[in-house]
Amino acid sequence: MKLGLRAKLTLVALLLIGVAITAAFLFMRREVHTVLVDHMTRDLVTRAQLVADQVSEVRLDDGDLEAWDGLADRLRRASKARLTLIAADGTVLGDSEVSAAGLPSLENHAKRPEVAEALSSGQGISERLSATIGQSQLYVAVPVQRVAPGGPRVARLSIQLEEVEGALQSLEKGLLLASVLGLAIAVLLASFAAKSLANTATHLTEVARRMADGDLTARARIRKEDELGPLGAGLDLLATNLSTTLDELTSERDKMSSILESMREGVMLIDPSGHIQHVNPALREMLLLNNDVVGKTLLETVRQSELHELLEAAKRSGKPGSGEIEVRGLKPRILLVQVQPVPEQGWLLVFLDVTEMRRLEGMRRDFVANVSHELRTPVASIHSAAETLMGGAKDDSRAAGRFIDIIDRNAVRLRELVEDLLSLSSIESGSFRLRKEPVALRPFVLQVLGMFDGRVKNRGLDVKLDFPEDLPCVRADGRAMEHILSNLVDNAIKYTSDGDAVYIGAKRVGDVVEIGVADTGPGIPEEHLARLFERFYRVDKGRSRDLGGTGLGLSIVKHLVEAHGGNVGVESTLGRGTRFWVTLPVARDELKSHPSASSMPVSEANRL
């Protein structure tokens, strides 16, 4: 007959009854043992005190072990118990169970619990296995008074617990006869049922625990028809369904996570209550967000009024919305935000960083505007001069010459502008290929200065050179170097007053050579220094055009220097002039530059 869970529980109850009977039996056995031992202990204490009184009257030599051992033998017969006489230091002087010759081999008894207790409190009792005779003993020790120096200080009696064991055996027989038959049958049946129930319950518990820990491969596989069978089958079905669902969810989560993690656009999901549920790494970088933003509101996380207004407008309309916001701070950005409602999930915000796009658009607009402006003036001058000539001025030789000069001068300006635009376009597109080779700076500078010899002489300028004798060559492209130096020297000459000086020098700084070109002109206000290398940027637009130039020279210098792996910079003080400097890499193991021209006579410098 197959038993149900209730029957099994009944058997478990029988087992509990058996356990209770057994516990009662053990309790009674312990109580009887305690009573018997207490009785024997009180009796043994009385005998030990009588023996101690007799020992205290004896006067024997301190080292006469045979006499002490003989006394122990005689008193044993009177006390009907084993007697041991122990000195104050724990040495055994006599033992009724050990001969005098064997006494020296006995262990020191000072640490025996009953001895130590007798010396400290006047009486010691202990029940343990004797190390000397190997039997269970009851020990009683009392101190001995008025004994000779060196004599025994403790008298200890001990008896075997055979009487106690005999009484306990009689009790055990009586109890066992009364309960063994019924208890044995109940225990056998209950143990079998309990074992079966415990094994099944343990197995189901283990399966459930593994499932809770995430192991959905665990299965109960119980083939029973009692109440535990359907439970096991239900666990197996639950694990199968959970495993399938979890695999699908994990796959979708991993796919979505990979997409969000790899997106360059920022993504934020806000639940219907207004709390942030997810932020991808791109958005954390855009808005400099911490890792603890999940669970907070948008207002707590992003202090951006335009973003809140955009979200609120989308909430009110219930439709997608978009707009641009400007983020200030350490990393200013312009972000295009798209707000999309997600059914039952809240709102999805997608952030697209359009900072670079807007910057490029601005640069394109500025470039077109600047080019148009730069072209308009010479074209208008040429057109006006041509109209004047066609209107009759061509017949006036003096006027015709002046207007033809205007046409020629503006045509040259247009050509220079077009050439600079083509050069800048070639450099920025990468089509301008550098052919680097060792270049000795001093002779190269002298060659470039030859291009400005007429202007220098006409204006009475003093060109001063400073090149150390040990200055190394630089590794650079000759054409690019000519562009760089001619632009810098041209600027210096333009803004230096007649009769003043222009300074050109170079020095080694680590692995680079720094080349500087300085003028003694009016200087440049500090607020303009950062933008000097932008295309078409002019500090004084009117004066710059009067002096000539396209406004692209310094931009070309910057691009060419950076293409060499160097840097460019400017230093200026109002009223004291301006110094432009560039750095170029040293050409190692190449020719050294020529001796410095810093000691060149002034007259020779003026002839450059």
Coordinates of C-alpha atoms in Angstrom, one line a residue:
M1 CA 0.0 0.0 0.0
K2 CA 1.3 3.4 -1.0
L3 CA 1.3 5.8 1.9
G4 CA 0.4 9.5 1.5
L5 CA 2.1 12.4 3.1
R6 CA -0.2 12.2 6.1
A7 CA 0.7 8.6 6.8
K8 CA 4.3 9.4 6.6
L9 CA 3.9 12.2 9.0
T10 CA 2.2 9.8 11.4
L11 CA 5.2 7.6 11.2
V12 CA 7.4 10.6 11.9
A13 CA 5.2 11.2 15.0
L14 CA 5.9 7.6 16.1
L15 CA 9.5 8.3 15.7
L16 CA 9.2 11.3 17.9
I17 CA 7.5 9.2 20.5
G18 CA 10.4 6.8 20.4
V19 CA 12.8 9.6 20.7
A20 CA 10.9 10.9 23.7
I21 CA 11.0 7.5 25.4
T22 CA 14.7 7.2 24.7
A23 CA 15.3 10.7 26.1
A24 CA 13.4 9.8 29.3
F25 CA 15.4 6.6 29.7
L26 CA 18.7 8.5 29.3
F27 CA 17.5 11.1 31.8
M28 CA 16.6 8.5 34.4
R29 CA 19.8 6.7 33.9
R30 CA 21.7 9.9 34.4
E31 CA 19.7 10.8 37.5
V32 CA 20.3 7.3 39.1
H33 CA 24.0 7.6 38.3
T34 CA 24.1 11.0 39.9
V35 CA 22.3 9.8 43.1
L36 CA 24.6 6.7 43.5
V37 CA 27.7 8.7 42.9
D38 CA 26.7 11.4 45.4
H39 CA 26.0 8.7 48.0
M40 CA 29.4 7.0 47.4
T41 CA 31.1 10.4 47.3
R42 CA 29.8 11.4 50.8
D43 CA 30.8 8.0 52.2
L44 CA 34.3 8.3 50.6
V45 CA 34.8 11.8 52.0
T46 CA 34.1 10.6 55.5
R47 CA 36.6 7.7 55.1
A48 CA 39.2 10.0 53.6
Q49 CA 38.9 12.5 56.5
L50 CA 39.4 9.6 59.0
V51 CA 42.4 8.4 57.1
A52 CA 43.8 12.0 57.0
D53 CA 43.5 12.3 60.8
Q54 CA 45.4 9.0 61.3
V55 CA 48.1 10.1 58.8
S56 CA 48.5 13.4 60.7
E57 CA 49.6 11.6 63.9
V58 CA 52.3 9.6 62.1
R59 CA 56.0 10.8 62.4
L60 CA 58.2 9.2 59.7
D61 CA 61.3 10.3 57.9
D62 CA 60.8 12.5 54.9
G63 CA 62.4 10.3 52.4
D64 CA 61.3 6.9 53.8
L65 CA 59.1 5.9 50.9
E66 CA 58.8 2.3 52.0
A67 CA 57.4 3.4 55.4
W68 CA 54.9 5.7 53.8
D69 CA 53.9 3.1 51.3
G70 CA 53.5 0.5 54.0
L71 CA 51.3 3.0 55.9
A72 CA 49.1 3.4 52.8
D73 CA 48.7 -0.3 52.5
R74 CA 47.6 -0.6 56.2
L75 CA 45.1 2.2 56.0
R76 CA 43.7 0.9 52.8
R77 CA 42.5 -2.2 54.5
A78 CA 40.8 -0.1 57.1
S79 CA 39.2 2.3 54.6
K80 CA 38.4 -0.4 52.0
A81 CA 39.5 1.9 49.2
R82 CA 42.7 2.7 47.3
L83 CA 44.8 5.2 49.3
T84 CA 47.4 7.6 47.8
L85 CA 49.5 9.9 50.0
I86 CA 50.8 12.9 48.1
A87 CA 53.4 15.5 49.1
A88 CA 52.7 19.2 48.8
D89 CA 54.8 19.4 45.6
G90 CA 52.7 16.6 44.0
T91 CA 55.2 13.7 44.6
V92 CA 53.5 10.4 45.5
L93 CA 54.9 9.2 48.8
G94 CA 52.7 6.1 49.1
D95 CA 50.0 4.2 47.1
S96 CA 48.2 1.1 48.2
E97 CA 48.1 -0.2 44.6
V98 CA 51.7 0.5 43.7
S99 CA 54.8 -0.9 45.4
A100 CA 57.4 1.3 47.0
A101 CA 59.8 0.6 44.2
G102 CA 57.4 1.8 41.5
L103 CA 56.5 5.1 43.3
P104 CA 59.3 7.1 41.7
S105 CA 58.0 6.3 38.2
L106 CA 54.5 7.7 38.9
E107 CA 53.6 11.1 37.4
N108 CA 53.5 14.2 39.6
H109 CA 50.0 14.5 41.0
A110 CA 50.1 18.2 41.7
K111 CA 47.9 18.9 38.7
R112 CA 45.4 16.2 39.4
P113 CA 42.1 18.1 39.7
E114 CA 41.1 16.6 43.0
V115 CA 44.5 17.2 44.5
A116 CA 44.6 20.8 43.4
E117 CA 41.1 21.4 44.6
A118 CA 41.9 19.8 48.1
L119 CA 44.9 22.1 48.6
S120 CA 43.0 25.2 47.6
S121 CA 39.5 24.6 49.1
G122 CA 40.0 21.8 51.6
Q123 CA 38.3 19.0 49.6
G124 CA 38.6 17.7 46.1
I125 CA 36.3 15.3 44.1
S126 CA 36.8 13.9 40.6
E127 CA 35.4 11.1 38.5
R128 CA 37.7 9.9 35.6
L129 CA 39.8 7.2 34.2
S130 CA 42.8 6.3 36.3
A131 CA 46.1 6.8 34.4
T132 CA 47.8 4.3 36.7
I133 CA 45.5 1.3 36.7
G134 CA 43.4 2.2 33.6
Q135 CA 39.9 1.9 35.2
S136 CA 37.1 4.4 35.9
Q137 CA 37.5 5.7 39.4
L138 CA 35.9 8.1 41.9
Y139 CA 38.5 10.2 43.6
V140 CA 38.2 12.1 46.9
A141 CA 41.1 14.1 48.3
V142 CA 41.4 15.9 51.6
P143 CA 44.4 17.8 53.2
V144 CA 46.4 16.3 56.0
Q145 CA 47.0 18.5 59.0
R146 CA 50.0 18.7 61.4
V147 CA 52.2 16.4 59.3
A148 CA 56.1 16.6 59.5
P149 CA 57.9 18.7 57.0
G150 CA 58.3 16.8 53.7
G151 CA 55.5 14.5 54.7
P152 CA 52.2 14.0 52.8
R153 CA 49.9 17.0 52.5
V154 CA 47.0 15.2 50.7
A155 CA 45.3 11.9 51.4
R156 CA 43.4 10.6 48.4
L157 CA 40.9 7.7 48.4
S158 CA 39.5 6.2 45.2
I159 CA 37.1 3.4 44.4
Q160 CA 36.0 1.8 41.2
L161 CA 32.6 2.6 39.9
E162 CA 31.6 -1.0 39.4
E163 CA 28.7 -0.7 41.9
V164 CA 27.3 2.3 40.0
E165 CA 27.5 0.5 36.7
G166 CA 25.8 -2.6 38.2
A167 CA 22.9 -0.5 39.5
L168 CA 22.6 1.2 36.2
Q169 CA 22.6 -2.1 34.3
S170 CA 19.8 -3.3 36.4
L171 CA 17.8 -0.1 35.7
E172 CA 18.5 -0.4 32.0
K173 CA 17.2 -4.0 31.9
G174 CA 14.0 -3.0 33.5
L175 CA 13.4 -0.1 31.2
L176 CA 14.4 -1.9 28.1
L177 CA 12.1 -4.8 28.8
A178 CA 9.2 -2.4 29.2
S179 CA 9.7 -0.5 25.9
V180 CA 12.1 -2.3 23.6
L181 CA 9.4 -4.4 21.8
G182 CA 7.0 -1.6 20.9
L183 CA 9.7 1.0 20.4
A184 CA 11.7 -1.2 18.1
I185 CA 8.8 -1.8 15.8
A186 CA 7.8 1.9 15.8
V187 CA 11.4 3.0 15.2
L188 CA 11.9 0.6 12.3
L189 CA 8.7 1.7 10.5
A190 CA 9.1 5.4 11.2
S191 CA 12.8 5.4 10.2
F192 CA 11.9 3.9 6.8
A193 CA 9.1 6.3 6.1
A194 CA 11.2 9.3 7.5
K195 CA 14.1 8.3 5.3
S196 CA 11.9 8.2 2.2
L197 CA 10.2 11.4 3.0
A198 CA 13.4 13.2 4.0
N199 CA 15.2 12.1 0.8
T200 CA 12.4 13.3 -1.4
A201 CA 12.0 16.6 0.5
T202 CA 15.7 17.2 0.5
H203 CA 15.9 16.6 -3.3
L204 CA 13.1 19.0 -4.0
T205 CA 14.7 21.6 -1.7
E206 CA 18.0 21.2 -3.5
V207 CA 16.3 21.6 -6.9
A208 CA 14.4 24.7 -5.8
R209 CA 17.6 26.2 -4.3
R210 CA 19.5 25.7 -7.5
M211 CA 16.7 27.3 -9.5
A212 CA 16.7 30.2 -7.2
D213 CA 20.5 30.6 -7.7
G214 CA 20.0 30.8 -11.4
D215 CA 20.6 27.1 -12.4
L216 CA 17.6 26.5 -14.6
T217 CA 19.0 23.1 -15.8
A218 CA 18.1 21.6 -12.4
R219 CA 15.2 19.0 -12.6
A220 CA 13.4 17.1 -9.8
R221 CA 12.3 14.1 -12.0
I222 CA 10.2 12.5 -9.2
R223 CA 8.1 9.6 -10.3
K224 CA 5.7 9.3 -7.3
E225 CA 2.0 9.4 -7.0
D226 CA 1.8 11.0 -3.6
E227 CA 1.6 14.7 -2.9
L228 CA 5.3 15.2 -3.7
G229 CA 5.1 13.8 -7.2
P230 CA 3.0 16.6 -8.7
L231 CA 5.2 19.1 -6.8
G232 CA 8.3 17.8 -8.5
A233 CA 6.6 17.8 -11.9
G234 CA 5.5 21.4 -11.3
L235 CA 9.1 22.4 -10.5
D236 CA 10.4 20.8 -13.6
L237 CA 7.8 22.5 -15.8
L238 CA 8.5 25.8 -14.1
A239 CA 12.3 25.4 -14.7
T240 CA 11.7 24.6 -18.4
N241 CA 9.5 27.6 -19.0
L242 CA 11.8 29.9 -17.0
S243 CA 14.8 28.7 -18.9
T244 CA 13.2 29.3 -22.3
T245 CA 12.0 32.8 -21.3
L246 CA 15.2 33.7 -19.7
D247 CA 17.2 32.7 -22.8
E248 CA 15.0 34.9 -25.0
L249 CA 15.2 37.8 -22.6
T250 CA 19.0 37.5 -22.2
S251 CA 19.4 37.4 -26.0
E252 CA 17.3 40.5 -26.4
R253 CA 19.0 42.3 -23.6
D254 CA 22.5 41.5 -24.9
K255 CA 21.5 42.6 -28.3
M256 CA 20.0 45.8 -27.1
S257 CA 22.9 46.5 -24.7
S258 CA 25.4 46.0 -27.5
I259 CA 23.5 48.4 -29.7
L260 CA 23.2 51.1 -26.9
E261 CA 26.8 50.7 -25.8
S262 CA 28.2 51.1 -29.4
M263 CA 26.0 54.0 -30.3
R264 CA 27.6 57.4 -30.7
E265 CA 24.3 59.0 -29.9
G266 CA 23.3 59.5 -26.3
V267 CA 20.3 57.6 -25.1
M268 CA 18.2 58.2 -22.0
L269 CA 15.0 56.3 -20.9
I270 CA 12.7 58.0 -18.5
D271 CA 9.8 56.1 -16.9
P272 CA 6.3 57.6 -16.6
S273 CA 7.0 58.9 -13.1
G274 CA 9.9 61.0 -14.4
H275 CA 12.8 58.9 -13.1
I276 CA 15.8 57.9 -15.3
Q277 CA 15.9 54.2 -16.0
H278 CA 18.8 53.9 -18.4
V279 CA 21.7 56.0 -19.7
N280 CA 24.2 54.8 -22.3
P281 CA 28.0 55.6 -22.1
A282 CA 27.8 58.1 -25.0
L283 CA 25.4 60.3 -23.0
R284 CA 27.4 60.0 -19.8
E285 CA 30.3 61.5 -21.8
M286 CA 28.2 64.2 -23.4
L287 CA 26.7 65.4 -20.2
L288 CA 29.5 64.4 -17.8
L289 CA 27.1 62.2 -15.8
N290 CA 28.0 60.1 -12.8
N291 CA 27.2 56.4 -12.5
D292 CA 24.5 57.0 -9.9
V293 CA 22.0 58.8 -12.1
V294 CA 19.7 55.8 -12.6
G295 CA 16.6 56.3 -10.3
K296 CA 16.9 60.1 -10.2
T297 CA 14.7 62.6 -11.9
L298 CA 15.9 64.5 -15.0
L299 CA 15.8 67.8 -13.0
E300 CA 18.2 66.3 -10.4
T301 CA 20.6 65.1 -13.0
V302 CA 20.7 67.7 -15.8
R303 CA 20.4 71.4 -15.0
Q304 CA 19.2 72.4 -18.5
S305 CA 16.0 74.3 -18.8
E306 CA 15.6 73.9 -22.6
L307 CA 15.8 70.1 -22.1
H308 CA 13.0 70.1 -19.5
E309 CA 10.9 72.3 -21.6
L310 CA 11.3 70.0 -24.6
L311 CA 10.3 67.0 -22.5
E312 CA 7.3 68.7 -21.0
A313 CA 6.1 69.9 -24.4
A314 CA 6.3 66.3 -25.7
K315 CA 4.4 65.1 -22.7
R316 CA 1.7 67.6 -23.2
S317 CA 1.2 66.8 -26.9
G318 CA 1.8 63.1 -26.5
K319 CA 3.8 63.2 -29.8
P320 CA 7.5 63.0 -30.6
G321 CA 9.4 66.3 -30.4
S322 CA 12.9 67.6 -31.2
G323 CA 15.1 70.6 -30.5
E324 CA 18.6 71.8 -29.9
I325 CA 20.1 72.6 -26.5
E326 CA 23.4 74.2 -25.6
V327 CA 25.3 72.5 -22.8
R328 CA 27.8 74.8 -21.0
G329 CA 30.5 73.8 -18.6
L330 CA 33.8 72.0 -19.0
K331 CA 32.8 70.6 -22.4
P332 CA 30.5 73.1 -24.1
R333 CA 28.3 71.2 -26.7
I334 CA 25.4 71.7 -29.0
L335 CA 23.0 68.7 -28.8
L336 CA 20.1 67.8 -31.0
V337 CA 17.5 66.1 -28.8
Q338 CA 14.7 63.9 -30.1
V339 CA 12.0 62.9 -27.6
Q340 CA 10.0 59.7 -28.5
P341 CA 7.1 58.3 -26.4
V342 CA 7.5 54.6 -25.5
P343 CA 4.2 52.8 -24.7
E344 CA 4.1 51.7 -21.0
Q345 CA 7.8 52.5 -20.6
G346 CA 7.9 56.3 -20.6
W347 CA 10.0 58.5 -22.8
L348 CA 13.1 57.8 -24.9
L349 CA 15.5 60.8 -25.4
V350 CA 18.1 60.5 -28.1
F351 CA 21.0 63.1 -28.0
L352 CA 23.0 63.8 -31.1
D353 CA 26.2 65.9 -30.7
V354 CA 26.1 68.5 -33.5
T355 CA 28.8 70.7 -32.1
E356 CA 31.3 70.0 -34.8
M357 CA 28.6 70.1 -37.5
R358 CA 27.5 73.6 -36.3
R359 CA 31.2 74.7 -36.0
L360 CA 31.9 73.6 -39.6
E361 CA 28.8 75.3 -40.8
G362 CA 29.8 78.5 -39.1
M363 CA 33.3 78.1 -40.6
R364 CA 31.9 77.6 -44.0
R365 CA 29.6 80.6 -43.7
D366 CA 32.5 82.7 -42.4
F367 CA 34.8 81.5 -45.1
V368 CA 32.3 82.2 -47.9
A369 CA 31.6 85.6 -46.4
N370 CA 35.3 86.4 -46.0
V371 CA 36.2 85.3 -49.5
S372 CA 33.3 87.2 -51.0
H373 CA 34.4 90.3 -49.0
E374 CA 38.0 89.9 -50.0
L375 CA 37.1 89.4 -53.7
R376 CA 34.5 92.2 -53.8
T377 CA 37.0 95.1 -53.1
P378 CA 39.5 94.3 -55.9
V379 CA 36.8 93.3 -58.4
A380 CA 34.9 96.6 -57.6
S381 CA 38.1 98.6 -58.1
I382 CA 38.9 96.9 -61.4
H383 CA 35.4 97.4 -62.6
S384 CA 35.3 101.0 -61.6
A385 CA 38.7 101.7 -63.2
A386 CA 37.6 100.0 -66.4
E387 CA 34.3 101.9 -66.6
T388 CA 36.2 105.1 -66.1
L389 CA 38.6 104.3 -68.8
M390 CA 35.8 103.3 -71.2
G391 CA 34.0 106.5 -70.3
G392 CA 36.8 108.6 -71.8
A393 CA 39.6 108.6 -69.3
K394 CA 41.6 106.4 -71.8
D395 CA 42.2 109.5 -73.8
D396 CA 43.9 111.3 -70.9
S397 CA 47.4 109.7 -70.7
R398 CA 48.0 110.7 -67.1
A399 CA 44.5 109.5 -65.9
A400 CA 44.7 106.3 -68.0
G401 CA 48.1 105.4 -66.5
R402 CA 46.7 105.9 -62.9
F403 CA 43.6 103.7 -63.7
I404 CA 45.6 101.0 -65.4
D405 CA 47.9 100.9 -62.3
I406 CA 44.7 100.4 -60.2
I407 CA 43.6 97.6 -62.4
D408 CA 47.1 96.0 -62.3
R409 CA 47.4 96.3 -58.5
N410 CA 44.0 94.8 -57.8
A411 CA 44.6 92.0 -60.4
V412 CA 47.8 91.2 -58.5
R413 CA 45.9 91.2 -55.2
L414 CA 43.3 88.8 -56.8
R415 CA 46.0 86.5 -58.0
E416 CA 47.7 86.4 -54.6
L417 CA 44.4 85.7 -53.0
V418 CA 43.6 82.9 -55.4
E419 CA 47.1 81.5 -54.9
D420 CA 46.8 81.6 -51.1
L421 CA 43.4 79.9 -51.3
L422 CA 44.8 77.2 -53.6
S423 CA 47.8 76.7 -51.3
L424 CA 45.6 76.5 -48.2
S425 CA 43.3 74.1 -49.9
S426 CA 46.2 71.9 -51.0
I427 CA 47.7 71.8 -47.5
E428 CA 44.4 71.0 -45.7
S429 CA 43.5 68.3 -48.3
G430 CA 46.8 66.6 -47.8
S431 CA 47.8 66.9 -51.5
F432 CA 50.7 69.1 -50.5
R433 CA 53.4 66.5 -50.0
L434 CA 56.4 67.3 -47.8
R435 CA 59.8 66.3 -48.9
K436 CA 61.8 66.6 -45.7
E437 CA 65.6 67.1 -45.8
P438 CA 68.2 68.7 -43.6
V439 CA 68.1 72.5 -43.9
A440 CA 70.8 74.9 -42.6
L441 CA 68.8 77.8 -41.2
R442 CA 71.2 80.8 -41.5
P443 CA 71.9 80.5 -45.3
F444 CA 68.2 79.7 -45.9
V445 CA 67.1 82.8 -43.9
L446 CA 69.6 84.9 -45.9
Q447 CA 68.1 83.5 -49.1
V448 CA 64.6 84.4 -48.0
L449 CA 65.7 87.9 -46.9
G450 CA 67.0 88.5 -50.4
M451 CA 63.3 88.5 -51.6
F452 CA 62.7 91.6 -49.4
D453 CA 66.0 93.4 -50.1
G454 CA 64.4 96.3 -52.0
R455 CA 61.7 96.9 -49.3
V456 CA 64.3 96.8 -46.5
K457 CA 66.6 99.3 -48.2
N458 CA 63.8 101.6 -49.3
R459 CA 62.5 101.9 -45.7
G460 CA 65.9 101.9 -44.0
L461 CA 65.1 98.9 -41.8
D462 CA 67.8 97.2 -39.7
V463 CA 67.6 93.4 -39.9
K464 CA 69.4 91.8 -37.0
L465 CA 70.2 88.1 -37.0
D466 CA 71.0 85.8 -34.1
F467 CA 72.0 82.3 -35.0
P468 CA 74.4 80.3 -32.6
E469 CA 77.4 78.7 -34.3
D470 CA 76.4 75.3 -33.0
L471 CA 72.8 75.5 -34.2
P472 CA 71.9 72.2 -35.9
C473 CA 70.0 71.8 -39.1
V474 CA 66.3 71.3 -39.1
R475 CA 64.5 68.5 -41.0
A476 CA 62.0 70.3 -43.2
D477 CA 60.6 70.8 -46.7
G478 CA 62.3 73.7 -48.6
R479 CA 59.2 75.0 -50.3
A480 CA 57.2 74.9 -47.0
M481 CA 60.1 76.6 -45.2
E482 CA 60.1 79.4 -47.8
H483 CA 56.3 79.9 -47.3
I484 CA 56.7 80.0 -43.5
L485 CA 59.7 82.4 -43.3
S486 CA 58.5 84.7 -46.1
N487 CA 55.1 85.1 -44.5
L488 CA 56.6 85.9 -41.1
V489 CA 59.3 88.2 -42.5
D490 CA 56.7 90.0 -44.7
N491 CA 54.4 90.6 -41.6
A492 CA 57.4 91.9 -39.6
I493 CA 58.4 94.3 -42.3
K494 CA 54.8 95.6 -42.8
Y495 CA 54.3 96.5 -39.2
T496 CA 57.8 97.9 -38.5
S497 CA 58.2 101.7 -38.8
D498 CA 60.8 103.1 -41.2
G499 CA 64.2 103.1 -39.8
D500 CA 63.4 100.6 -37.0
A501 CA 64.7 97.0 -36.7
V502 CA 63.5 93.5 -37.4
Y503 CA 64.9 90.6 -35.4
I504 CA 65.3 87.1 -36.7
G505 CA 66.9 84.4 -34.5
A506 CA 66.9 80.7 -33.7
K507 CA 67.9 78.5 -30.8
R508 CA 67.8 74.9 -29.9
V509 CA 65.3 73.7 -27.3
G510 CA 65.6 70.0 -26.7
D511 CA 64.9 68.1 -29.9
V512 CA 63.5 71.1 -31.8
V513 CA 64.8 74.4 -33.1
E514 CA 62.8 77.5 -32.3
I515 CA 62.8 80.2 -35.0
G516 CA 61.6 83.7 -34.0
V517 CA 60.8 86.7 -36.1
A518 CA 60.1 90.0 -34.2
D519 CA 59.2 93.5 -35.2
T520 CA 59.1 96.8 -33.4
G521 CA 55.7 97.7 -34.5
P522 CA 52.6 98.8 -32.4
G523 CA 51.9 95.4 -31.0
I524 CA 48.7 93.4 -30.8
P525 CA 46.0 93.5 -28.1
E526 CA 45.9 90.3 -26.0
E527 CA 42.3 89.5 -26.9
H528 CA 43.3 89.1 -30.5
L529 CA 46.3 86.8 -30.0
A530 CA 44.4 83.5 -29.8
R531 CA 42.7 84.1 -33.2
L532 CA 45.6 85.4 -35.3
F533 CA 46.1 82.1 -37.1
E534 CA 42.5 81.9 -38.2
R535 CA 41.7 82.4 -41.9
F536 CA 41.0 86.0 -42.9
Y537 CA 41.2 87.2 -39.3
R538 CA 42.5 90.8 -39.0
V539 CA 43.2 92.8 -35.9
D540 CA 42.7 96.2 -37.8
K541 CA 40.8 95.4 -41.0
G542 CA 41.3 98.8 -42.6
R543 CA 45.0 99.1 -41.9
S544 CA 45.7 95.4 -42.8
R545 CA 44.2 95.9 -46.3
D546 CA 46.1 99.1 -46.7
L547 CA 49.3 97.2 -46.1
G548 CA 48.3 94.4 -48.5
G549 CA 48.0 90.8 -47.9
T550 CA 45.2 88.3 -48.1
G551 CA 44.6 87.4 -44.5
L552 CA 45.6 83.8 -45.1
G553 CA 49.4 84.0 -44.5
L554 CA 49.4 83.1 -40.8
S555 CA 46.9 80.3 -41.4
I556 CA 49.1 78.8 -44.0
V557 CA 52.1 79.1 -41.6
K558 CA 50.2 77.3 -38.9
H559 CA 49.2 74.4 -41.2
L560 CA 52.7 74.0 -42.6
V561 CA 54.4 74.0 -39.2
E562 CA 52.0 71.5 -37.8
A563 CA 52.5 69.3 -40.9
H564 CA 56.2 69.2 -39.9
G565 CA 55.3 68.1 -36.3
G566 CA 56.1 71.5 -34.9
N567 CA 54.2 74.3 -33.1
V568 CA 53.6 78.0 -33.8
G569 CA 52.9 80.9 -31.4
V570 CA 52.9 84.6 -30.9
E571 CA 54.0 87.0 -28.2
S572 CA 53.2 90.7 -28.2
T573 CA 53.3 93.8 -26.0
L574 CA 51.4 97.0 -27.0
G575 CA 53.8 99.7 -28.2
R576 CA 56.8 97.3 -28.1
G577 CA 56.2 95.0 -31.0
T578 CA 55.3 91.4 -31.8
R579 CA 57.3 88.2 -32.0
F580 CA 56.1 85.1 -33.9
W581 CA 57.9 81.8 -33.3
V582 CA 57.8 78.3 -34.8
T583 CA 59.5 75.1 -33.8
L584 CA 60.8 72.5 -36.2
P585 CA 62.4 69.1 -35.5
V586 CA 66.2 68.8 -35.4
A587 CA 67.8 66.9 -38.3
R588 CA 70.1 64.4 -36.4
D589 CA 73.5 63.5 -37.7
E590 CA 73.3 66.1 -40.5
L591 CA 75.3 69.2 -41.4
K592 CA 75.6 71.9 -38.8
S593 CA 74.4 75.4 -39.6
H594 CA 76.8 78.2 -40.6
P595 CA 78.3 80.6 -38.1
S596 CA 76.0 83.1 -36.5
A597 CA 75.4 86.4 -38.1
S598 CA 74.7 88.1 -34.7
S599 CA 78.1 89.7 -34.9
M600 CA 77.6 90.9 -38.5
P601 CA 78.3 94.7 -38.9
V602 CA 75.2 96.9 -38.9
S603 CA 76.0 98.1 -42.4
E604 CA 76.0 94.5 -43.7
A605 CA 72.7 93.7 -41.9
N606 CA 71.2 96.8 -43.6
R607 CA 72.2 95.5 -47.0
L608 CA 70.1 92.3 -46.6

